[in-house]
C-alpha atoms as an extended CHARMM CRD file, in Angstrom:
* protein
*
       264  EXT
         1         1  TRP       CA              0.0340000000        0.0230000000        0.0970000000  PROA      1               0.0000000000
         2         2  ILE       CA              2.8340000000        2.3520000000        0.8530000000  PROA      2               0.0000000000
         3         3  MET       CA              4.6440000000        1.6750000000       -2.3100000000  PROA      3               0.0000000000
         4         4  GLY       CA              1.4320000000        2.1930000000       -4.4190000000  PROA      4               0.0000000000
         5         5  SER       CA              1.7850000000       -1.2410000000       -5.8600000000  PROA      5               0.0000000000
         6         6  SER       CA             -1.0620000000       -2.4870000000       -8.1220000000  PROA      6               0.0000000000
         7         7  LEU       CA             -0.5820000000       -6.0670000000       -6.9450000000  PROA      7               0.0000000000
         8         8  ALA       CA             -1.3980000000       -5.2050000000       -3.2850000000  PROA      8               0.0000000000
         9         9  VAL       CA             -4.2320000000       -6.9320000000       -1.7940000000  PROA      9               0.0000000000
        10        10  PRO       CA             -6.7770000000       -4.3880000000       -0.2430000000  PROA      10              0.0000000000
        11        11  PHE       CA             -6.9620000000       -4.1760000000        3.4720000000  PROA      11              0.0000000000
        12        12  PHE       CA            -10.7980000000       -5.0070000000        3.6040000000  PROA      12              0.0000000000
        13        13  THR       CA            -10.0860000000       -7.9260000000        1.3920000000  PROA      13              0.0000000000
        14        14  GLU       CA             -7.4300000000       -9.2260000000        3.7340000000  PROA      14              0.0000000000
        15        15  ILE       CA             -9.8620000000       -8.8630000000        6.5120000000  PROA      15              0.0000000000
        16        16  LYS       CA            -12.5450000000      -10.8410000000        4.6960000000  PROA      16              0.0000000000
        17        17  LEU       CA             -9.9560000000      -13.7100000000        4.0070000000  PROA      17              0.0000000000
        18        18  MET       CA             -8.9790000000      -13.8350000000        7.5350000000  PROA      18              0.0000000000
        19        19  MET       CA            -12.6270000000      -14.1870000000        8.6770000000  PROA      19              0.0000000000
        20        20  LEU       CA            -13.3670000000      -16.9740000000        6.3380000000  PROA      20              0.0000000000
        21        21  TRP       CA            -10.4380000000      -18.8110000000        7.6810000000  PROA      21              0.0000000000
        22        22  MET       CA            -11.0870000000      -18.3020000000       11.1960000000  PROA      22              0.0000000000
        23        23  PHE       CA            -14.8410000000      -18.8730000000       11.2210000000  PROA      23              0.0000000000
        24        24  PHE       CA            -15.1550000000      -21.5670000000        8.4700000000  PROA      24              0.0000000000
        25        25  ALA       CA            -11.7780000000      -23.2710000000        7.6660000000  PROA      25              0.0000000000
        26        26  VAL       CA            -10.5570000000      -23.7740000000       11.1390000000  PROA      26              0.0000000000
        27        27  PRO       CA            -14.0860000000      -24.9120000000       12.7330000000  PROA      27              0.0000000000
        28        28  LEU       CA            -14.6070000000      -27.4240000000        9.8560000000  PROA      28              0.0000000000
        29        29  THR       CA            -11.2490000000      -28.8650000000       10.2210000000  PROA      29              0.0000000000
        30        30  LEU       CA            -11.6720000000      -29.4370000000       13.7850000000  PROA      30              0.0000000000
        31        31  LEU       CA            -15.1100000000      -30.7750000000       13.2960000000  PROA      31              0.0000000000
        32        32  GLY       CA            -13.7570000000      -33.1860000000       10.6030000000  PROA      32              0.0000000000
        33        33  GLY       CA            -11.0700000000      -34.3810000000       12.9460000000  PROA      33              0.0000000000
        34        34  TYR       CA            -13.3120000000      -35.0430000000       15.7690000000  PROA      34              0.0000000000
        35        35  TRP       CA            -15.7310000000      -36.9280000000       13.5380000000  PROA      35              0.0000000000
        36        36  SER       CA            -12.9790000000      -39.0290000000       11.8590000000  PROA      36              0.0000000000
        37        37  THR       CA            -11.6030000000      -40.0880000000       15.3700000000  PROA      37              0.0000000000
        38        38  LYS       CA            -14.9660000000      -41.3090000000       16.4980000000  PROA      38              0.0000000000
        39        39  HSD       CA            -16.4110000000      -42.8410000000       13.4470000000  PROA      39              0.0000000000
        40        40  PHE       CA            -13.5460000000      -43.9380000000       11.3580000000  PROA      40              0.0000000000
        41        41  VAL       CA            -11.3890000000      -46.8340000000       12.2270000000  PROA      41              0.0000000000
        42        42  LEU       CA             -8.3390000000      -48.0190000000       10.2280000000  PROA      42              0.0000000000
        43        43  ASP       CA             -8.1720000000      -51.7200000000        9.6830000000  PROA      43              0.0000000000
        44        44  ALA       CA             -4.7270000000      -52.7440000000       10.3980000000  PROA      44              0.0000000000
        45        45  GLY       CA             -5.4650000000      -56.4970000000        9.3440000000  PROA      45              0.0000000000
        46        46  SER       CA             -4.8970000000      -59.4590000000       11.5920000000  PROA      46              0.0000000000
        47        47  VAL       CA             -2.3300000000      -57.8710000000       13.8170000000  PROA      47              0.0000000000
        48        48  ALA       CA             -1.8860000000      -58.8860000000       17.5140000000  PROA      48              0.0000000000
        49        49  VAL       CA             -0.7850000000      -56.0110000000       19.4640000000  PROA      49              0.0000000000
        50        50  ARG       CA              0.6520000000      -56.3320000000       23.0330000000  PROA      50              0.0000000000
        51        51  VAL       CA             -0.2110000000      -53.7410000000       25.5870000000  PROA      51              0.0000000000
        52        52  SER       CA              3.4280000000      -53.1420000000       26.7720000000  PROA      52              0.0000000000
        53        53  GLU       CA              5.7480000000      -51.6450000000       24.3200000000  PROA      53              0.0000000000
        54        54  ARG       CA              9.0250000000      -53.1340000000       23.3600000000  PROA      54              0.0000000000
        55        55  PRO       CA             11.8240000000      -50.9000000000       23.9860000000  PROA      55              0.0000000000
        56        56  VAL       CA             13.7940000000      -50.0210000000       20.9280000000  PROA      56              0.0000000000
        57        57  PRO       CA             17.4110000000      -51.0300000000       20.7630000000  PROA      57              0.0000000000
        58        58  ASN       CA             20.3360000000      -48.8520000000       19.7100000000  PROA      58              0.0000000000
        59        59  GLN       CA             19.9930000000      -47.8860000000       16.1000000000  PROA      59              0.0000000000
        60        60  ALA       CA             22.5650000000      -47.8150000000       13.3200000000  PROA      60              0.0000000000
        61        61  ILE       CA             23.7530000000      -44.5570000000       12.0370000000  PROA      61              0.0000000000
        62        62  TYR       CA             21.8910000000      -45.1280000000        8.7130000000  PROA      62              0.0000000000
        63        63  ASN       CA             18.6750000000      -45.2830000000       10.8770000000  PROA      63              0.0000000000
        64        64  TRP       CA             19.0260000000      -41.8390000000       12.5070000000  PROA      64              0.0000000000
        65        65  LEU       CA             16.3900000000      -39.2510000000       11.5610000000  PROA      65              0.0000000000
        66        66  VAL       CA             19.2200000000      -36.7480000000       10.7540000000  PROA      66              0.0000000000
        67        67  VAL       CA             20.4330000000      -39.2130000000        8.2450000000  PROA      67              0.0000000000
        68        68  THR       CA             17.0660000000      -40.4750000000        6.8040000000  PROA      68              0.0000000000
        69        69  MET       CA             15.6020000000      -37.1660000000        6.1740000000  PROA      69              0.0000000000
        70        70  PRO       CA             18.1510000000      -35.6070000000        4.0780000000  PROA      70              0.0000000000
        71        71  LEU       CA             18.6270000000      -38.8130000000        1.8900000000  PROA      71              0.0000000000
        72        72  CYS       CA             14.7820000000      -39.5350000000        1.4220000000  PROA      72              0.0000000000
        73        73  GLY       CA             14.2140000000      -35.7080000000        0.4640000000  PROA      73              0.0000000000
        74        74  LEU       CA             17.3190000000      -35.5830000000       -1.7930000000  PROA      74              0.0000000000
        75        75  PHE       CA             16.3530000000      -37.8480000000       -4.5590000000  PROA      75              0.0000000000
        76        76  PRO       CA             12.8700000000      -36.8500000000       -4.8740000000  PROA      76              0.0000000000
        77        77  PHE       CA             14.0360000000      -33.1940000000       -5.2470000000  PROA      77              0.0000000000
        78        78  LEU       CA             16.6550000000      -34.0950000000       -7.6840000000  PROA      78              0.0000000000
        79        79  SER       CA             13.8960000000      -35.5540000000       -9.8710000000  PROA      79              0.0000000000
        80        80  ILE       CA             12.1840000000      -32.1170000000      -10.2720000000  PROA      80              0.0000000000
        81        81  PHE       CA             15.2440000000      -29.9190000000       -9.8250000000  PROA      81              0.0000000000
        82        82  THR       CA             15.4030000000      -28.5230000000      -13.4380000000  PROA      82              0.0000000000
        83        83  TYR       CA             11.7250000000      -28.2200000000      -13.6540000000  PROA      83              0.0000000000
        84        84  TYR       CA             11.4690000000      -26.4220000000      -10.4230000000  PROA      84              0.0000000000
        85        85  TYR       CA             14.0560000000      -23.7980000000      -11.8130000000  PROA      85              0.0000000000
        86        86  PHE       CA             11.7400000000      -22.9790000000      -14.7060000000  PROA      86              0.0000000000
        87        87  LEU       CA              8.6740000000      -22.9410000000      -12.5080000000  PROA      87              0.0000000000
        88        88  MET       CA             10.4380000000      -20.3510000000      -10.1740000000  PROA      88              0.0000000000
        89        89  CYS       CA             11.4970000000      -18.2250000000      -13.3980000000  PROA      89              0.0000000000
        90        90  SER       CA              7.7540000000      -18.3370000000      -14.4190000000  PROA      90              0.0000000000
        91        91  LEU       CA              6.5890000000      -17.4550000000      -10.8180000000  PROA      91              0.0000000000
        92        92  TRP       CA              9.0140000000      -14.5910000000      -10.0540000000  PROA      92              0.0000000000
        93        93  MET       CA             10.5940000000      -13.4120000000      -13.2250000000  PROA      93              0.0000000000
        94        94  GLY       CA              7.6020000000      -13.1420000000      -15.5460000000  PROA      94              0.0000000000
        95        95  TYR       CA              8.6440000000      -15.9210000000      -17.9850000000  PROA      95              0.0000000000
        96        96  GLY       CA              5.7530000000      -17.6850000000      -19.8460000000  PROA      96              0.0000000000
        97        97  PHE       CA              4.6020000000      -21.0610000000      -18.5920000000  PROA      97              0.0000000000
        98        98  ASP       CA              2.5650000000      -23.3390000000      -20.9170000000  PROA      98              0.0000000000
        99        99  HSD       CA              3.3490000000      -26.9350000000      -19.9340000000  PROA      99              0.0000000000
       100       100  PRO       CA              0.7710000000      -28.0370000000      -17.4660000000  PROA      100             0.0000000000
       101       101  LYS       CA              1.1540000000      -31.7180000000      -18.4950000000  PROA      101             0.0000000000
       102       102  SER       CA              4.8610000000      -31.7820000000      -17.7490000000  PROA      102             0.0000000000
       103       103  LEU       CA              4.0670000000      -30.0840000000      -14.3490000000  PROA      103             0.0000000000
       104       104  LEU       CA              1.6830000000      -32.9880000000      -13.6870000000  PROA      104             0.0000000000
       105       105  VAL       CA              4.2240000000      -35.7320000000      -14.9010000000  PROA      105             0.0000000000
       106       106  ASN       CA              7.1370000000      -34.3490000000      -12.9060000000  PROA      106             0.0000000000
       107       107  SER       CA              4.8730000000      -33.9460000000       -9.5330000000  PROA      107             0.0000000000
       108       108  ALA       CA              3.7480000000      -37.6140000000      -10.0650000000  PROA      108             0.0000000000
       109       109  PHE       CA              7.3890000000      -38.8020000000      -10.4900000000  PROA      109             0.0000000000
       110       110  MET       CA              8.3710000000      -36.8400000000       -7.5150000000  PROA      110             0.0000000000
       111       111  LEU       CA              5.5080000000      -38.3750000000       -5.2420000000  PROA      111             0.0000000000
       112       112  ILE       CA              6.5990000000      -41.7900000000       -6.4500000000  PROA      112             0.0000000000
       113       113  ASN       CA             10.1790000000      -41.2660000000       -5.4550000000  PROA      113             0.0000000000
       114       114  VAL       CA              8.7830000000      -39.9170000000       -2.0150000000  PROA      114             0.0000000000
       115       115  ALA       CA              6.8830000000      -43.0990000000       -1.5950000000  PROA      115             0.0000000000
       116       116  VAL       CA              9.7680000000      -45.5670000000       -2.5390000000  PROA      116             0.0000000000
       117       117  GLY       CA             12.3140000000      -43.8080000000       -0.2700000000  PROA      117             0.0000000000
       118       118  THR       CA              9.9010000000      -43.6980000000        2.8300000000  PROA      118             0.0000000000
       119       119  VAL       CA              9.1580000000      -47.2660000000        2.3590000000  PROA      119             0.0000000000
       120       120  LEU       CA             12.8460000000      -48.3750000000        1.9540000000  PROA      120             0.0000000000
       121       121  ALA       CA             13.4630000000      -46.2760000000        5.0680000000  PROA      121             0.0000000000
       122       122  THR       CA             10.6310000000      -48.0850000000        6.9720000000  PROA      122             0.0000000000
       123       123  PHE       CA             11.9740000000      -51.4070000000        6.0260000000  PROA      123             0.0000000000
       124       124  MET       CA             15.4010000000      -50.6160000000        7.3960000000  PROA      124             0.0000000000
       125       125  GLN       CA             13.8980000000      -49.5820000000       10.6240000000  PROA      125             0.0000000000
       126       126  PHE       CA             12.1630000000      -52.8160000000       10.8610000000  PROA      126             0.0000000000
       127       127  ARG       CA             15.2520000000      -54.7950000000       10.2330000000  PROA      127             0.0000000000
       128       128  ASN       CA             16.5580000000      -52.9420000000       13.2910000000  PROA      128             0.0000000000
       129       129  GLN       CA             13.6270000000      -53.7930000000       15.4890000000  PROA      129             0.0000000000
       130       130  ASN       CA             12.3120000000      -50.1120000000       15.5530000000  PROA      130             0.0000000000
       131       131  HSD       CA              8.6890000000      -50.0230000000       15.4730000000  PROA      131             0.0000000000
       132       132  ARG       CA              8.3590000000      -46.1800000000       15.8500000000  PROA      132             0.0000000000
       133       133  TRP       CA              7.7970000000      -45.5250000000       12.1240000000  PROA      133             0.0000000000
       134       134  TRP       CA              4.6760000000      -43.0400000000       12.2920000000  PROA      134             0.0000000000
       135       135  TRP       CA              6.3580000000      -39.6750000000       12.7610000000  PROA      135             0.0000000000
       136       136  LYS       CA              9.4200000000      -40.7400000000       11.1520000000  PROA      136             0.0000000000
       137       137  SER       CA              7.9170000000      -41.6780000000        7.8330000000  PROA      137             0.0000000000
       138       138  PHE       CA              6.0460000000      -38.2290000000        7.7580000000  PROA      138             0.0000000000
       139       139  LEU       CA              9.1950000000      -36.2760000000        8.3760000000  PROA      139             0.0000000000
       140       140  ASN       CA             11.2400000000      -38.3940000000        5.7480000000  PROA      140             0.0000000000
       141       141  GLY       CA              8.6340000000      -37.8200000000        3.0000000000  PROA      141             0.0000000000
       142       142  GLY       CA              8.0500000000      -34.1530000000        3.8280000000  PROA      142             0.0000000000
       143       143  SER       CA             11.9380000000      -33.2800000000        3.8760000000  PROA      143             0.0000000000
       144       144  VAL       CA             11.3760000000      -32.5250000000        0.1780000000  PROA      144             0.0000000000
       145       145  GLY       CA              9.7720000000      -29.2610000000        1.1660000000  PROA      145             0.0000000000
       146       146  ILE       CA             12.9720000000      -28.2900000000        3.1280000000  PROA      146             0.0000000000
       147       147  TYR       CA             15.0550000000      -28.6570000000       -0.1430000000  PROA      147             0.0000000000
       148       148  MET       CA             12.6280000000      -26.6160000000       -2.0260000000  PROA      148             0.0000000000
       149       149  PHE       CA             12.7340000000      -23.6520000000        0.5100000000  PROA      149             0.0000000000
       150       150  ILE       CA             16.5870000000      -23.9170000000        0.5380000000  PROA      150             0.0000000000
       151       151  TYR       CA             16.6650000000      -23.5480000000       -3.0670000000  PROA      151             0.0000000000
       152       152  ALA       CA             14.3300000000      -20.8090000000       -3.0710000000  PROA      152             0.0000000000
       153       153  MET       CA             16.5800000000      -18.7670000000       -0.8410000000  PROA      153             0.0000000000
       154       154  GLN       CA             19.4820000000      -19.5650000000       -3.1280000000  PROA      154             0.0000000000
       155       155  PHE       CA             17.3350000000      -18.5600000000       -6.2280000000  PROA      155             0.0000000000
       156       156  LYS       CA             16.6320000000      -15.1310000000       -4.7140000000  PROA      156             0.0000000000
       157       157  GLN       CA             20.3340000000      -14.4790000000       -4.1190000000  PROA      157             0.0000000000
       158       158  SER       CA             21.5370000000      -15.5620000000       -7.6540000000  PROA      158             0.0000000000
       159       159  SER       CA             18.5400000000      -14.6690000000       -9.9470000000  PROA      159             0.0000000000
       160       160  MET       CA             16.6350000000      -11.7460000000       -8.3200000000  PROA      160             0.0000000000
       161       161  ASP       CA             18.0970000000       -8.3030000000       -7.7610000000  PROA      161             0.0000000000
       162       162  SER       CA             15.4320000000       -6.8500000000       -5.5950000000  PROA      162             0.0000000000
       163       163  THR       CA             16.8540000000       -5.3540000000       -2.2170000000  PROA      163             0.0000000000
       164       164  SER       CA             13.8200000000       -3.6930000000       -0.6800000000  PROA      164             0.0000000000
       165       165  ALA       CA             12.4800000000       -5.0920000000        2.6340000000  PROA      165             0.0000000000
       166       166  SER       CA              8.9970000000       -5.3350000000        1.3820000000  PROA      166             0.0000000000
       167       167  SER       CA              9.9140000000       -7.4510000000       -1.5180000000  PROA      167             0.0000000000
       168       168  SER       CA             12.2450000000       -9.6970000000        0.3570000000  PROA      168             0.0000000000
       169       169  PHE       CA              9.4680000000      -10.1970000000        2.9580000000  PROA      169             0.0000000000
       170       170  LEU       CA              6.7190000000      -10.9770000000        0.3290000000  PROA      170             0.0000000000
       171       171  TYR       CA              9.1670000000      -13.4310000000       -1.4450000000  PROA      171             0.0000000000
       172       172  ILE       CA             10.3030000000      -15.1670000000        1.8070000000  PROA      172             0.0000000000
       173       173  GLY       CA              6.6910000000      -15.4900000000        3.2340000000  PROA      173             0.0000000000
       174       174  THR       CA              5.1470000000      -16.7640000000       -0.1380000000  PROA      174             0.0000000000
       175       175  MET       CA              7.8460000000      -19.2420000000       -0.4540000000  PROA      175             0.0000000000
       176       176  PHE       CA              7.8660000000      -20.4810000000        3.0830000000  PROA      176             0.0000000000
       177       177  ILE       CA              3.8250000000      -21.0510000000        2.7720000000  PROA      177             0.0000000000
       178       178  LEU       CA              4.3320000000      -22.9560000000       -0.6000000000  PROA      178             0.0000000000
       179       179  CYS       CA              7.1070000000      -25.1020000000        0.7090000000  PROA      179             0.0000000000
       180       180  THR       CA              5.2870000000      -25.9190000000        3.7870000000  PROA      180             0.0000000000
       181       181  MET       CA              2.4220000000      -27.0550000000        1.7750000000  PROA      181             0.0000000000
       182       182  MET       CA              4.7890000000      -29.2440000000       -0.2020000000  PROA      182             0.0000000000
       183       183  PHE       CA              6.0960000000      -30.6340000000        3.1800000000  PROA      183             0.0000000000
       184       184  LEU       CA              2.5720000000      -31.5390000000        4.3640000000  PROA      184             0.0000000000
       185       185  VAL       CA              1.7110000000      -33.1230000000        1.0310000000  PROA      185             0.0000000000
       186       186  CYS       CA              4.9680000000      -35.2980000000        0.6760000000  PROA      186             0.0000000000
       187       187  GLY       CA              4.8060000000      -36.0600000000        4.3790000000  PROA      187             0.0000000000
       188       188  PHE       CA              1.1980000000      -37.5060000000        3.9980000000  PROA      188             0.0000000000
       189       189  VAL       CA              2.2610000000      -39.4200000000        0.8430000000  PROA      189             0.0000000000
       190       190  GLY       CA              5.2770000000      -40.8370000000        2.6690000000  PROA      190             0.0000000000
       191       191  PHE       CA              3.1620000000      -41.6840000000        5.7590000000  PROA      191             0.0000000000
       192       192  CYS       CA              0.4190000000      -43.4050000000        3.5970000000  PROA      192             0.0000000000
       193       193  SER       CA              2.8290000000      -45.4840000000        1.6510000000  PROA      193             0.0000000000
       194       194  ALA       CA              4.5610000000      -46.5440000000        5.0010000000  PROA      194             0.0000000000
       195       195  PHE       CA              1.3170000000      -47.4530000000        6.5430000000  PROA      195             0.0000000000
       196       196  VAL       CA              0.2830000000      -49.6400000000        3.6260000000  PROA      196             0.0000000000
       197       197  PHE       CA              3.6380000000      -51.2850000000        3.3240000000  PROA      197             0.0000000000
       198       198  THR       CA              3.6060000000      -52.1640000000        7.0260000000  PROA      198             0.0000000000
       199       199  VAL       CA              0.1090000000      -53.8020000000        6.8650000000  PROA      199             0.0000000000
       200       200  VAL       CA              0.7250000000      -55.6590000000        3.7200000000  PROA      200             0.0000000000
       201       201  LEU       CA              4.0250000000      -56.8620000000        5.0680000000  PROA      201             0.0000000000
       202       202  TYR       CA              2.7270000000      -58.2630000000        8.4420000000  PROA      202             0.0000000000
       203       203  ASP       CA             -0.7240000000      -59.3640000000        6.9240000000  PROA      203             0.0000000000
       204       204  LYS       CA              0.5540000000      -61.2640000000        3.9690000000  PROA      204             0.0000000000
       205       205  LEU       CA              3.4570000000      -63.0550000000        5.3620000000  PROA      205             0.0000000000
       206       206  GLY       CA              1.1140000000      -64.8490000000        7.8680000000  PROA      206             0.0000000000
       207       207  ILE       CA              3.4450000000      -64.2850000000       10.8710000000  PROA      207             0.0000000000
       208       208  VAL       CA              1.3560000000      -62.2150000000       12.9890000000  PROA      208             0.0000000000
       209       209  GLY       CA             -0.6360000000      -63.8600000000       15.7920000000  PROA      209             0.0000000000
       210       210  SER       CA              0.9590000000      -67.3110000000       15.0490000000  PROA      210             0.0000000000
       211       211  GLU       CA              0.9510000000      -69.6970000000       18.0690000000  PROA      211             0.0000000000
       212       212  GLU       CA              3.3000000000      -72.0310000000       16.5260000000  PROA      212             0.0000000000
       213       213  GLU       CA              5.9370000000      -69.1300000000       16.1570000000  PROA      213             0.0000000000
       214       214  GLU       CA              5.2910000000      -67.8110000000       19.5390000000  PROA      214             0.0000000000
       215       215  PHE       CA              5.8560000000      -64.2680000000       19.4000000000  PROA      215             0.0000000000
       216       216  ALA       CA              3.8100000000      -61.1020000000       19.4330000000  PROA      216             0.0000000000
       217       217  VAL       CA              3.7950000000      -57.7470000000       17.7110000000  PROA      217             0.0000000000
       218       218  SER       CA              4.0250000000      -54.4720000000       19.6060000000  PROA      218             0.0000000000
       219       219  GLY       CA              3.3260000000      -51.5380000000       17.2790000000  PROA      219             0.0000000000
       220       220  TYR       CA              4.2320000000      -53.6080000000       14.2520000000  PROA      220             0.0000000000
       221       221  ALA       CA              7.3850000000      -54.7750000000       15.7290000000  PROA      221             0.0000000000
       222       222  MET       CA              8.1830000000      -58.3600000000       16.3160000000  PROA      222             0.0000000000
       223       223  ILE       CA              8.7390000000      -59.4310000000       20.0840000000  PROA      223             0.0000000000
       224       224  GLU       CA             10.2760000000      -62.7740000000       20.8870000000  PROA      224             0.0000000000
       225       225  GLU       CA              8.0110000000      -63.5450000000       23.6180000000  PROA      225             0.0000000000
       226       226  PRO       CA              5.2200000000      -66.1450000000       23.8230000000  PROA      226             0.0000000000
       227       227  LEU       CA              1.6640000000      -65.2370000000       23.4690000000  PROA      227             0.0000000000
       228       228  HSD       CA              0.7930000000      -67.7400000000       26.1940000000  PROA      228             0.0000000000
       229       229  LEU       CA              2.8970000000      -68.1660000000       29.1150000000  PROA      229             0.0000000000
       230       230  HSD       CA              2.7920000000      -71.5380000000       31.0740000000  PROA      230             0.0000000000
       231       231  GLU       CA              3.6190000000      -71.3020000000       34.8400000000  PROA      231             0.0000000000
       232       232  GLU       CA              5.2110000000      -74.4230000000       36.2820000000  PROA      232             0.0000000000
       233       233  THR       CA              3.1650000000      -75.4220000000       39.5470000000  PROA      233             0.0000000000
       234       234  ALA       CA              4.7970000000      -77.4160000000       42.3180000000  PROA      234             0.0000000000
       235       235  PRO       CA              3.5600000000      -80.8940000000       42.8630000000  PROA      235             0.0000000000
       236       236  LEU       CA              1.0890000000      -81.3960000000       45.6280000000  PROA      236             0.0000000000
       237       237  PRO       CA              2.0840000000      -83.5750000000       48.8290000000  PROA      237             0.0000000000
       238       238  SER       CA              0.9750000000      -87.0860000000       48.9620000000  PROA      238             0.0000000000
       239       239  SER       CA             -1.4880000000      -86.4570000000       51.6570000000  PROA      239             0.0000000000
       240       240  GLN       CA             -3.5520000000      -84.0700000000       49.4470000000  PROA      240             0.0000000000
       241       241  VAL       CA             -3.5600000000      -86.1700000000       46.4640000000  PROA      241             0.0000000000
       242       242  ALA       CA             -7.0060000000      -88.0120000000       46.0950000000  PROA      242             0.0000000000
       243       243  PRO       CA             -6.8640000000      -91.6860000000       45.5540000000  PROA      243             0.0000000000
       244       244  THR       CA             -7.4430000000      -93.1080000000       42.1560000000  PROA      244             0.0000000000
       245       245  VAL       CA            -10.6150000000      -95.2090000000       41.9160000000  PROA      245             0.0000000000
       246       246  ALA       CA            -11.0090000000      -97.5430000000       38.8420000000  PROA      246             0.0000000000
       247       247  PRO       CA            -14.4530000000      -97.2150000000       37.2700000000  PROA      247             0.0000000000
       248       248  PRO       CA            -16.7760000000     -100.1390000000       37.6850000000  PROA      248             0.0000000000
       249       249  VAL       CA            -16.7360000000     -102.7680000000       34.8720000000  PROA      249             0.0000000000
       250       250  PRO       CA            -20.0660000000     -103.1820000000       33.3530000000  PROA      250             0.0000000000
       251       251  ALA       CA            -21.4490000000     -106.6940000000       33.2870000000  PROA      251             0.0000000000
       252       252  ALA       CA            -21.2300000000     -108.8350000000       30.1910000000  PROA      252             0.0000000000
       253       253  ALA       CA            -24.1980000000     -108.6790000000       28.0670000000  PROA      253             0.0000000000
       254       254  SER       CA            -26.1220000000     -111.9330000000       27.5800000000  PROA      254             0.0000000000
       255       255  MET       CA            -25.5960000000     -113.2730000000       24.0140000000  PROA      255             0.0000000000
       256       256  PRO       CA            -28.3610000000     -114.8220000000       22.2210000000  PROA      256             0.0000000000
       257       257  THR       CA            -28.0450000000     -118.6440000000       21.7520000000  PROA      257             0.0000000000
       258       258  GLY       CA            -30.7780000000     -119.3330000000       19.2140000000  PROA      258             0.0000000000
       259       259  PRO       CA            -30.4530000000     -118.8170000000       15.3280000000  PROA      259             0.0000000000
       260       260  GLN       CA            -29.9570000000     -115.2420000000       14.2350000000  PROA      260             0.0000000000
       261       261  THR       CA            -31.2490000000     -113.5300000000       11.0930000000  PROA      261             0.0000000000
       262       262  ALA       CA            -29.2150000000     -111.0160000000        9.4060000000  PROA      262             0.0000000000
       263       263  PHE       CA            -30.7680000000     -108.0280000000        7.7780000000  PROA      263             0.0000000000
       264       264  LEU       CA            -28.8200000000     -106.4110000000        4.9390000000  PROA      264             0.0000000000
């Protein structure tokens, strides 16, 4: 407003947008979350879950979150790196953009890489007996948004020559919102792919709830503990043992002596 820009949103329009968000978007989001927790139950298959949680052993370095997040986000970002540059030029430098089909294909390819990387990281967790995959799968998938924001800051330094504080604030705020949205979308894809992989793995192998194998599952992690514990009882003293009485033998039935007729 102060600079007299024609792209500035009017003040009362911003107030209307904030009221729509506060009085419609937020209540509907809370209502939908409450309804889903009360009426929607995820079917995890034939999974036996123990009440007590198994402690997670010490993890290898390649299973640390500070290692899996950069790796799971790097390859999906590299798959769209070139196209992301042209998209940034079209958004901030006024270049034309007329390839919506290419944008759809690159986005789908990036989401496939996110799903594959998250499933692979989850599988490595299970091999190390770490069943805490829920939030880790979300963070591994959403790390693509962090790479996108870092590249957006580098793009501003190398390709944009604006030095005013208002322009920098507008650029950083807009890219932060867009990259946060990408973080949530990719995190959701990573979590869903890890969830489907976990359910299929423990359900299709037929190892969950097996009494012959004698192990249980706590949070989808195998626990080498028997499902049914048999406690050894001490033998009773001889004075308390009831005497064994043989059942009476029935008298022999009288056999007929006359001629018998057989009916076939």
